[in-house]
Coordinates of N, CA and C and ligand atoms in Angstrom, one line a residue:
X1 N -18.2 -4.7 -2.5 CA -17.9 -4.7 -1.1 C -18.9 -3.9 -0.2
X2 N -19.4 -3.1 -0.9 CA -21.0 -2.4 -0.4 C -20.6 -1.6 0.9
X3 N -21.2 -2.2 2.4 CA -21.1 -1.4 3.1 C -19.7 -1.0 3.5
X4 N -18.7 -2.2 3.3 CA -17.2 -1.7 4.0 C -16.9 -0.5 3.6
X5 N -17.3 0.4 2.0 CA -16.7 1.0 1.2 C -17.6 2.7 2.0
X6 N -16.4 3.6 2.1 CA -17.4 4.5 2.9 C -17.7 5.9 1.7
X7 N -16.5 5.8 0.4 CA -16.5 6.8 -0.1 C -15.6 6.3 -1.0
X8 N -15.9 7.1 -2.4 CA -15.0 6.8 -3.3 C -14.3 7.9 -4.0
X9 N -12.8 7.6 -4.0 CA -12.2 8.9 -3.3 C -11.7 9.6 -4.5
X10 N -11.0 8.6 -5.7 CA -10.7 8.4 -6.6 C -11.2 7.8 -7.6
X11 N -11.5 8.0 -9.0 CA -12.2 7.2 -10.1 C -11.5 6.6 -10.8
X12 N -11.6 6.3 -11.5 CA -11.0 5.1 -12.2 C -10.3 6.2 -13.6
X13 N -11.3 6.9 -13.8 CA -11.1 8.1 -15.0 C -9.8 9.2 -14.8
X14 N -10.0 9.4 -13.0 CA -8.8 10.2 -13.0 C -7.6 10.0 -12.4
X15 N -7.6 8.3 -12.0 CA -6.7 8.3 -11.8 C -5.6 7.6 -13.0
X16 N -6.2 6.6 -14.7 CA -6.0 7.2 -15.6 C -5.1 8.7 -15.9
X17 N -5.8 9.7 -16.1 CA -5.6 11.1 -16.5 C -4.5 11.5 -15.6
X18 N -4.1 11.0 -14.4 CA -3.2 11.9 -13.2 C -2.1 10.8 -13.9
X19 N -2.0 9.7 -13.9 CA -1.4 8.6 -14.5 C -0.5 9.4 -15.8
X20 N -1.5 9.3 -17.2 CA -0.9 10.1 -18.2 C -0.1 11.5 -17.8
X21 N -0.8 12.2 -17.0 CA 0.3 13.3 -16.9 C 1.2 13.4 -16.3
X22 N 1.2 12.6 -15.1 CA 3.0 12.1 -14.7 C 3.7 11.4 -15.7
X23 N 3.4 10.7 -16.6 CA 4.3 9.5 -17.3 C 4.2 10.8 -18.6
X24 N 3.8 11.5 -19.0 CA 4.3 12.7 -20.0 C 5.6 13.5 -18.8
X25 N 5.5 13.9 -17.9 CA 6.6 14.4 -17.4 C 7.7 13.6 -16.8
X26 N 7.6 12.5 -17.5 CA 8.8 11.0 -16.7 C 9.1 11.1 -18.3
X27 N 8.8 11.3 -19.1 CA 8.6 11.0 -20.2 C 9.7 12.1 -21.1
X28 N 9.6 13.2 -20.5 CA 10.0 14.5 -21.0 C 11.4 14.5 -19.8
X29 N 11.4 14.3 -18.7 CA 12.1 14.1 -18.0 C 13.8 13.3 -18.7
X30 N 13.1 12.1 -19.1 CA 14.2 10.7 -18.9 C 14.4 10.6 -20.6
X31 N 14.1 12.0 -21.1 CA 14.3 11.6 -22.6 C 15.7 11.5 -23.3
X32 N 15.8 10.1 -24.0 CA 17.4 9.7 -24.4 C 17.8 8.9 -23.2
X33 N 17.1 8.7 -21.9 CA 17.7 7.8 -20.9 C 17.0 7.0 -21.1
X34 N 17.4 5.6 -20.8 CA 17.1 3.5 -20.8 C 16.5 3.7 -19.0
X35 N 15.6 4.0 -18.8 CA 15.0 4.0 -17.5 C 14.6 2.8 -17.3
X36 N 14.9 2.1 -15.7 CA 14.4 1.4 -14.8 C 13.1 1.5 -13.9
X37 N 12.3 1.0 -14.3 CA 11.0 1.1 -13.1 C 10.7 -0.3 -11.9
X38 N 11.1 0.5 -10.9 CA 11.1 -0.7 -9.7 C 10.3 -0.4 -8.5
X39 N 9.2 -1.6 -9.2 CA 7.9 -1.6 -8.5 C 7.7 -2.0 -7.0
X40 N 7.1 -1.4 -6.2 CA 7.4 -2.4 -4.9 C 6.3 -2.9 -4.4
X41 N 6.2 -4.2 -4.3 CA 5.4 -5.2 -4.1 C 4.2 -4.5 -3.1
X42 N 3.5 -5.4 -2.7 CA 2.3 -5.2 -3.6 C 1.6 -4.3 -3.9
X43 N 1.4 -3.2 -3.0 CA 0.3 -2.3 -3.8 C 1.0 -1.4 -5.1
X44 N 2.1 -1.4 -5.6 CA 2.2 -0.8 -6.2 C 1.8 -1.2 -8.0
X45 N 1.2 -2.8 -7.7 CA 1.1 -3.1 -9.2 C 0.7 -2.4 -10.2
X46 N -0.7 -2.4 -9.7 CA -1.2 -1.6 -10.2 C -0.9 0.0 -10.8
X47 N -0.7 0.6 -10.3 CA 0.0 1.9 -10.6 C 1.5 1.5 -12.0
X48 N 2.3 0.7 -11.2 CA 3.6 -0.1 -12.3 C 3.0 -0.3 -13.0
X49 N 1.8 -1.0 -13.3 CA 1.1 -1.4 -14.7 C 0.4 -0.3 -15.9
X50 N 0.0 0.2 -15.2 CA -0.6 1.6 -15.8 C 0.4 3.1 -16.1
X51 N 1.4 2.5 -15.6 CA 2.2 3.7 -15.7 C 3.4 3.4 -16.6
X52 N 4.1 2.1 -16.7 CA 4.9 1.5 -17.9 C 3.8 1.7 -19.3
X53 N 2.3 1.1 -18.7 CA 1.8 1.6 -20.3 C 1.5 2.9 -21.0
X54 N 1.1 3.8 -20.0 CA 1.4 5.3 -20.2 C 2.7 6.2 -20.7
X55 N 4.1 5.4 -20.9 CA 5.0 6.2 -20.5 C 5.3 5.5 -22.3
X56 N 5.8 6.4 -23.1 CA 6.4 6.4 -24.4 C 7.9 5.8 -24.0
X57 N 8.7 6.2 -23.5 CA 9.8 5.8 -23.0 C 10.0 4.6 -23.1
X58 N 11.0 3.6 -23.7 CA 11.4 2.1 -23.4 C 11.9 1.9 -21.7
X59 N 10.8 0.7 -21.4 CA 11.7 1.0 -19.8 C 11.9 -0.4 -19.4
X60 N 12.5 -0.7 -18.2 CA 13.1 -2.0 -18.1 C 11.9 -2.1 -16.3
X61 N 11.6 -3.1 -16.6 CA 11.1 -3.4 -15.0 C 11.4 -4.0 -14.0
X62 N 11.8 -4.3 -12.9 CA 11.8 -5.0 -11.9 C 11.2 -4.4 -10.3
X63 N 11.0 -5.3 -9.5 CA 10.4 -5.5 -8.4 C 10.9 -5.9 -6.9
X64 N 10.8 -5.5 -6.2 CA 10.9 -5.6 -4.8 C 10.2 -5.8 -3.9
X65 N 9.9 -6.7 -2.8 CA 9.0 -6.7 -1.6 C 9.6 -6.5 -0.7
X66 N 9.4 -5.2 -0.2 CA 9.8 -5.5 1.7 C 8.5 -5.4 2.7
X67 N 9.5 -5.4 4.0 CA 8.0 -5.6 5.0 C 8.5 -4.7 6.1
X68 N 7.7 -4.1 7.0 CA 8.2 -3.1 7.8 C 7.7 -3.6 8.7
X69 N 8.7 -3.8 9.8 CA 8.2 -3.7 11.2 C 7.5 -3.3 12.1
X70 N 6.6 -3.6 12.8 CA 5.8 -2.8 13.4 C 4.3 -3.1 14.1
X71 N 3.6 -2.5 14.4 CA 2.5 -2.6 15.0 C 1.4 -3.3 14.6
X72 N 1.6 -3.5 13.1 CA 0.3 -4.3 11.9 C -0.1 -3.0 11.6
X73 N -0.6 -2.1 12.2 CA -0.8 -1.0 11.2 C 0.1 0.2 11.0
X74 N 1.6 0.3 11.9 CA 2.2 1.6 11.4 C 3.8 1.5 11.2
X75 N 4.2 1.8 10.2 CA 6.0 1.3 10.0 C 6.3 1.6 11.1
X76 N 7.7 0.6 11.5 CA 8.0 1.5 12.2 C 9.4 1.8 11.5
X77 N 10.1 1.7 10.2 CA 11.1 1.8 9.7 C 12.3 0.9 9.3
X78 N 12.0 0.2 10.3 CA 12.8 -1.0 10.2 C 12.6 -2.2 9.3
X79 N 13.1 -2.0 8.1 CA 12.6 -2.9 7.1 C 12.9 -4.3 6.7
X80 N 12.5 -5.2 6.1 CA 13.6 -6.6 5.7 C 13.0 -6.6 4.1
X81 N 13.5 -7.1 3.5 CA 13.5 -7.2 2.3 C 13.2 -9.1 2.6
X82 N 12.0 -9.0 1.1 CA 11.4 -10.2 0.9 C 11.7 -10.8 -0.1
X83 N 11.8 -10.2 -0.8 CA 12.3 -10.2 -3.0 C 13.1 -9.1 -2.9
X84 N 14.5 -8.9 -3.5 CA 15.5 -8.0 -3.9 C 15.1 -8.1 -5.4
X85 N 15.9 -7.2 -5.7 CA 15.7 -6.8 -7.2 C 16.4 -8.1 -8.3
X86 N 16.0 -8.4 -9.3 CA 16.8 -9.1 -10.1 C 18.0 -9.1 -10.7
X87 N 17.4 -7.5 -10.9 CA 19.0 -6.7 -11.4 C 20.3 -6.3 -10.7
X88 N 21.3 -5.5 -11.4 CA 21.9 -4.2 -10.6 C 21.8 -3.2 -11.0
X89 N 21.7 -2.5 -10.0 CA 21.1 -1.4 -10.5 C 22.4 -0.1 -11.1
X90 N 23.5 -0.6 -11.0 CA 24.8 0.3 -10.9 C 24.9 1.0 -12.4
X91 N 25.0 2.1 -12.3 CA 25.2 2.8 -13.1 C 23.9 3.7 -13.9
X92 N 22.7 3.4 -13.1 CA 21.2 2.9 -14.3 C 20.7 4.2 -13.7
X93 N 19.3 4.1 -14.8 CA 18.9 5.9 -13.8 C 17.4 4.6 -13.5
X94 N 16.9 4.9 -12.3 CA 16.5 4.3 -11.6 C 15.3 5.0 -11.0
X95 N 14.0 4.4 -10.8 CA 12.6 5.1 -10.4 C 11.3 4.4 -9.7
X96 N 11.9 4.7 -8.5 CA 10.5 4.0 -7.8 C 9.5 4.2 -7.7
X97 N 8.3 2.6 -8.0 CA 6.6 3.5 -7.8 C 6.3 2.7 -6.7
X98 N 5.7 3.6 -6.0 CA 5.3 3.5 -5.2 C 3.8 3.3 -5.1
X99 N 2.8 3.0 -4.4 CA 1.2 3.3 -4.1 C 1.0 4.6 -3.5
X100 N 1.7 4.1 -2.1 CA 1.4 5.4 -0.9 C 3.0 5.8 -0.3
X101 N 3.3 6.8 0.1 CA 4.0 7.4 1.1 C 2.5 7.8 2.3
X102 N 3.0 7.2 3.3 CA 2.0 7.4 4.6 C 3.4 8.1 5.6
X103 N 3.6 7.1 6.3 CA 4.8 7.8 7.6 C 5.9 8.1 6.5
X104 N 6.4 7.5 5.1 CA 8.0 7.9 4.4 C 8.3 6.8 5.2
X105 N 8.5 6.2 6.3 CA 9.6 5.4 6.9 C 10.3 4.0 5.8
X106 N 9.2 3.7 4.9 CA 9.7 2.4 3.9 C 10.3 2.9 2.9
X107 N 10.1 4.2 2.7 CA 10.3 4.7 1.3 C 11.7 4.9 2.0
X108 N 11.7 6.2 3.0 CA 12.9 6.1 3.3 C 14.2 5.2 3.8
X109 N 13.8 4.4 4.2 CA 15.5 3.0 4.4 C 15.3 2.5 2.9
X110 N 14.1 2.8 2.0 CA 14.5 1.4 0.6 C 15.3 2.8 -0.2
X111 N 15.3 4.1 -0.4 CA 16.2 4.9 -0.9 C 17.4 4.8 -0.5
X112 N 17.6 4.8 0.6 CA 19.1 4.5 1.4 C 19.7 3.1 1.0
X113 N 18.7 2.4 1.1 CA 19.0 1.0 0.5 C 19.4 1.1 -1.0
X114 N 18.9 1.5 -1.7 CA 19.0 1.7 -3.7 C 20.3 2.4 -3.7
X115 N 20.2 4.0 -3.2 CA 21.3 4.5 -3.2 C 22.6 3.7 -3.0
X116 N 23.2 3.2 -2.0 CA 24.0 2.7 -1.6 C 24.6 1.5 -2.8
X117 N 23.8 1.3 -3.8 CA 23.9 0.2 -5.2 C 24.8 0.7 -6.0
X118 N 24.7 2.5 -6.1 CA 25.5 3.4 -7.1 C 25.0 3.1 -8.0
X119 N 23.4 3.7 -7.9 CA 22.2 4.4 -9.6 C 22.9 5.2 -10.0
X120 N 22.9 5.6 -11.4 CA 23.5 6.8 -12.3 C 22.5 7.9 -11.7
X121 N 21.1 7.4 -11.6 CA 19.8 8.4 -10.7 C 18.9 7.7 -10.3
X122 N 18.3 8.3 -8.9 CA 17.2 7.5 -8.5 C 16.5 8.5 -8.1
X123 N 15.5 8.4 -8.3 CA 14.1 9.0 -7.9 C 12.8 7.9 -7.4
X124 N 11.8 9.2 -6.9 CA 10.4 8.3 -6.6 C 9.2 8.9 -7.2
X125 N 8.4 7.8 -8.0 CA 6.7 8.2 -7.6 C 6.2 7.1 -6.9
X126 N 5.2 8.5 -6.6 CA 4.1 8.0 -5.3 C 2.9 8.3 -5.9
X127 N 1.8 7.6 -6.3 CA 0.5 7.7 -6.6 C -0.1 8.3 -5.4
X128 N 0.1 7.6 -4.4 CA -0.4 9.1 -3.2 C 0.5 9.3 -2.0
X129 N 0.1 10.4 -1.5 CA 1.1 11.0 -0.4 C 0.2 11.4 0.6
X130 N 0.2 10.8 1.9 CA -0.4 11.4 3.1 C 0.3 12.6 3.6
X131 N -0.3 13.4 4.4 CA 0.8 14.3 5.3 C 1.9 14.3 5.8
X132 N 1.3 13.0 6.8 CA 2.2 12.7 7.7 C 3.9 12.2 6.7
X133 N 3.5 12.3 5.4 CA 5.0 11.8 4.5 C 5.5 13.2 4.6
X134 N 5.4 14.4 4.8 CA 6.2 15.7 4.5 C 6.9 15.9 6.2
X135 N 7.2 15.2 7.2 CA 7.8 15.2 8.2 C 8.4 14.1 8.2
X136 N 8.9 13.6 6.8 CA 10.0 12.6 6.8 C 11.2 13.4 5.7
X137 N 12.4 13.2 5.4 CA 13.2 13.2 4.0 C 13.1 13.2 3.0
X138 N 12.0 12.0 2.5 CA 12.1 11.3 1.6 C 11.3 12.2 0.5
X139 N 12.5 12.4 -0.1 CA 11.9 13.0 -1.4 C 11.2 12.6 -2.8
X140 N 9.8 12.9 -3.0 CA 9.3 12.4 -4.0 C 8.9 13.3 -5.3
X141 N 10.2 12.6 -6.5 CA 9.8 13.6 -7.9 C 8.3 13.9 -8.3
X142 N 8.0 12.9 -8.3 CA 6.8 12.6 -8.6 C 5.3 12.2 -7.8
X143 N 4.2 12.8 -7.7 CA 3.4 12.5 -6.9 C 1.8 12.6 -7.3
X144 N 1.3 11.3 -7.3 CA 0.0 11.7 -8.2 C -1.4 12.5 -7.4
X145 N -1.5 12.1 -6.4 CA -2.3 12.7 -5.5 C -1.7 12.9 -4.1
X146 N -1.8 14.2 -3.6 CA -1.8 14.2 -2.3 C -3.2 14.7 -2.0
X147 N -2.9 13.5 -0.5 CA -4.3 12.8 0.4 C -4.4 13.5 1.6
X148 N -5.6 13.5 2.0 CA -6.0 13.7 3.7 C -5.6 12.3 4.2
X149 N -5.9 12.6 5.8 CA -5.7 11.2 6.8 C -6.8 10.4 6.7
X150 N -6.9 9.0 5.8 CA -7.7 8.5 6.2 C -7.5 6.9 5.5
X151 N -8.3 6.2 5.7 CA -7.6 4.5 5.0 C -7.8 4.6 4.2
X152 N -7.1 4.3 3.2 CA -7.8 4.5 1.7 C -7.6 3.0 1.3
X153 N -8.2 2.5 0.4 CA -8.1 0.9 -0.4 C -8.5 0.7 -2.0
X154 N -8.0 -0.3 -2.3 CA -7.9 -0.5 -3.9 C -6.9 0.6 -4.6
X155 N -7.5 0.0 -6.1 CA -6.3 0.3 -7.1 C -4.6 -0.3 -6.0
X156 N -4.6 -1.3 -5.5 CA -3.6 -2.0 -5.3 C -3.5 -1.6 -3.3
X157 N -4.5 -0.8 -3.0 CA -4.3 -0.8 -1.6 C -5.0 -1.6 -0.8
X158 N -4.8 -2.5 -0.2 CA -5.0 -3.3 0.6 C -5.9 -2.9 2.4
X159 N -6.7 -3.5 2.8 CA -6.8 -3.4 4.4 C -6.8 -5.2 4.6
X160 N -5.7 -5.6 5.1 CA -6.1 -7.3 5.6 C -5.6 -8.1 4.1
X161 N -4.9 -8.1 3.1 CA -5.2 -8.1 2.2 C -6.2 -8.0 0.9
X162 N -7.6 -7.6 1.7 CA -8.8 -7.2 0.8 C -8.6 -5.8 -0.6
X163 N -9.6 -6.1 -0.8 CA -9.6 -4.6 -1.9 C -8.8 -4.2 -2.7
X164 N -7.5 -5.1 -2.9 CA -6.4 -4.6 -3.9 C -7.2 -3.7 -5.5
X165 N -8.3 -5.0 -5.7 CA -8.8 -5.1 -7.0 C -9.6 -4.0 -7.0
X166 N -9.6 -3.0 -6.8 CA -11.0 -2.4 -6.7 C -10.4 -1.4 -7.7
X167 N -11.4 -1.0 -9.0 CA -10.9 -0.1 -10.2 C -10.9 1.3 -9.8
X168 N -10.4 1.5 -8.3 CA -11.0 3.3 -7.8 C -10.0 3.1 -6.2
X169 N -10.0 4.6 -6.2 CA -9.3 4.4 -4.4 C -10.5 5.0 -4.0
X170 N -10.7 4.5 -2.4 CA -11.6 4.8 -1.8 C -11.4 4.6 -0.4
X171 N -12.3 4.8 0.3 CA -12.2 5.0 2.1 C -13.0 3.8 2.7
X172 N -12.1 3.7 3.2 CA -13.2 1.9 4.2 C -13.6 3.0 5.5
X173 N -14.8 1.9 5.4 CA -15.7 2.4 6.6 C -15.5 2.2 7.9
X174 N -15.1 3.0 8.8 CA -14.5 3.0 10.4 C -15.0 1.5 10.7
X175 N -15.8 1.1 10.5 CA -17.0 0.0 11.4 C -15.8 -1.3 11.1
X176 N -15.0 -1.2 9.9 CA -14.5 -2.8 9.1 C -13.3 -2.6 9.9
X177 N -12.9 -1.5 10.0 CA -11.5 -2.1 10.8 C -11.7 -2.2 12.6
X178 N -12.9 -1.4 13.2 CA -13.4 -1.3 14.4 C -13.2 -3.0 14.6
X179 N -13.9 -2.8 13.7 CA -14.7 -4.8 14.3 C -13.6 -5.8 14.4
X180 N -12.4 -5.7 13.3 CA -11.4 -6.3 13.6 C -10.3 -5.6 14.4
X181 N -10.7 -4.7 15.2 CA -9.8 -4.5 16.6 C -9.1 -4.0 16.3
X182 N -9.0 -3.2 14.9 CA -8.4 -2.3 14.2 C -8.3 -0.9 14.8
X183 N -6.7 0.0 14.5 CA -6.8 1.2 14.8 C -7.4 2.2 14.0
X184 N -8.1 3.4 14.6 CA -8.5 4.1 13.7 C -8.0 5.1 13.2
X185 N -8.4 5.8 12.1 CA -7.4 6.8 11.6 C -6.8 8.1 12.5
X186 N -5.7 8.2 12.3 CA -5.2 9.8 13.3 C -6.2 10.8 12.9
X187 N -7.3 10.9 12.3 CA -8.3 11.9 11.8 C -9.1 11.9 10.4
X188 N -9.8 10.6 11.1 CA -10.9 10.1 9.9 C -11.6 11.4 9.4
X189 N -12.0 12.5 10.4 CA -13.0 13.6 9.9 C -12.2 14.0 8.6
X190 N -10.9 14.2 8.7 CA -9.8 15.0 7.6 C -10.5 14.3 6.3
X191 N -10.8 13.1 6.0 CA -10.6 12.4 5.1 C -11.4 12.8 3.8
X192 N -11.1 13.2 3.3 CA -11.6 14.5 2.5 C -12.7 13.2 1.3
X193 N -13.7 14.5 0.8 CA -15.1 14.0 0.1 C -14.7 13.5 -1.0
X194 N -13.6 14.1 -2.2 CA -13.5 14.3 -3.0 C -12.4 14.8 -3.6
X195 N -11.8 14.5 -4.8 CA -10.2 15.2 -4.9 C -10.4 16.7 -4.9
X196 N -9.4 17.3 -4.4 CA -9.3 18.7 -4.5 C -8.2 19.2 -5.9
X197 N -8.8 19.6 -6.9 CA -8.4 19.9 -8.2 C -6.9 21.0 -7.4
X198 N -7.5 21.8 -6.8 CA -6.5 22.9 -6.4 C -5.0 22.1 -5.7
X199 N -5.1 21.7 -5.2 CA -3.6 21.2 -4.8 C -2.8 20.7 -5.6
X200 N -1.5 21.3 -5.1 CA -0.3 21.6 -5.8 C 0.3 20.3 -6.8
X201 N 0.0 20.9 -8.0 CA 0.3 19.4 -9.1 C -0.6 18.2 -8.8
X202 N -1.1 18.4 -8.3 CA -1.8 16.7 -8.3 C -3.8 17.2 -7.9
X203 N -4.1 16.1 -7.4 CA -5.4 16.1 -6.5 C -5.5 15.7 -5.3
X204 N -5.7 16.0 -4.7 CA -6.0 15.7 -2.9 C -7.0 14.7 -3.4
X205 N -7.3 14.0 -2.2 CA -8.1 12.5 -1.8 C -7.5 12.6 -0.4
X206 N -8.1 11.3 -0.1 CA -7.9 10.8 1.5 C -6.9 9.9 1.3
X207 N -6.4 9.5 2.7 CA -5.2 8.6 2.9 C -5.4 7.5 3.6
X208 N -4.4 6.4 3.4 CA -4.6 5.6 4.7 C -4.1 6.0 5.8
X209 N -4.9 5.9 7.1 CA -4.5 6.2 7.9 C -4.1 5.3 9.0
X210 N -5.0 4.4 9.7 CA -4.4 3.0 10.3 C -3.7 2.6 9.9
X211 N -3.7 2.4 8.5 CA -2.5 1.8 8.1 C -2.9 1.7 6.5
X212 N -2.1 1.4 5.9 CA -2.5 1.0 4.4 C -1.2 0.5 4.5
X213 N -0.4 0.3 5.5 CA 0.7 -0.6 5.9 C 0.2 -1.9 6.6
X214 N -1.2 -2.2 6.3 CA -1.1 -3.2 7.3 C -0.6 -4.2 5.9
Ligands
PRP301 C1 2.5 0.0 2.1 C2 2.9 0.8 0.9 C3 4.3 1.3 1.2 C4 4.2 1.5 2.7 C5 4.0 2.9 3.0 O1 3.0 -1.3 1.9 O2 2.9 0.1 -0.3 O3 5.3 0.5 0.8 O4 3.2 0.7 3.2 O5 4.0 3.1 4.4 P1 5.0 4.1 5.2 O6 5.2 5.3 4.4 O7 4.2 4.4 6.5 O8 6.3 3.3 5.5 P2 2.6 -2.5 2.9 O9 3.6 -2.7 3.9 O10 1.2 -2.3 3.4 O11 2.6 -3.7 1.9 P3 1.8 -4.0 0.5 O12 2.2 -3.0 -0.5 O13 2.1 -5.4 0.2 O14 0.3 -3.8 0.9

């Protein structure tokens, strides 16, 4: 992708290693429980893939697509559901992976949505968490990196549909979404160089910020 790519935020190695150590504590968590993992379309394949294989646990899979309302780059909460689950979820202990929490707004109506199924338990992970997700509800057990504000792509994050594939998270370059009339991040400077080991349980990285909702 060359110039679109502005920084590479996440490696391929650590996000592996962040991977293993949440799926040991899902692991230690859900022990003696028949756990559900319900992936939500698309960027979270990736992460669902790597994290079912990580996890010692027998688990059962299924998937969801919704779509959020809004601007093309920012939920606005108001969701529709594209694919429902295959299953029911009643009685089950229940665990969403997520990619990103950016605004919470999808995370939160699809919790409200699960809940209302009557899980025996539902929880979330989030491979990453923007800021702007701690001025929502939405509670997340699990969280592999928290991010600064900025667009992040690959390992299943998208700008336009591009970049899913990319073996690393990383920061698109202001210029790629400029050009496509794109908005820019609420504070590209934030977008930090490199994970920050020090933050709490996880690593800091950058976030998407226009959107990784687009
Ligand atoms: C992304 C991401 C979350 C949501 C987070 O999905 O996978 O579901 O946006 O944004 P929020 O916290 O601001 O609500 P997107 O709608 O881009 O679909 P995709 O997974 O198919 O790329």
């Amino acid at each position: 992708m060359g110039a679109d790519l502005e920084d590479v935020l996440i490696t391929p190695e650590r996000l592996q290693q962040r991977i293993g150590e949440l799926a040991a504590q899902i692991d230690a968590d859900y022990a003696d429980r028949e756990l559900l993992l319900v992936g939500v379309l698309k960027g979270a394949v990736m992460v669902m893939a790597d994290l079912a294989r990580a996890l010692r646990l027998p688990v059962h899979m299924d998937w969801m697509a919704v779509s959020s309302y809004g601007s093309g780059t920012k939920s606005s909460g108001v969701v529709r559901i594209l694919k429902d689950l295959d299953c029911d979820i009643t009685g089950r202990h229940v665990l969403v992976v997520e990619d990103i929490v950016d605004s919470g707004l999808t995370l939160s109506w699809l919790v409200r949505n699960l809940q209302s199924r009557g899980p025996a338990s539902l929880r979330v992970c989030a491979l990453l968490r923007k800021p702007s997700a701690a001025r929502t509800d939405v509670d997340v057990a699990y969280v592999g990196f928290d991010i600064a504000d900025a667009f992040v792509i690959g390992y299943g994050l998208d700008y336009a549909e591009r970049y899913r594939n990319l073996p690393f998270i990383g920061t698109l370059a202001p210029h790629v979404y400029a050009a496509d009339g794109g908005t820019a991040p609420e504070s590209t400077a934030a977008a930090s160089k490199a994970p920050d080991p020090a933050a709490a349980g996880s690593t800091g990285a950058g976030s998407t910020g226009a959107g990784n909702t687009s």
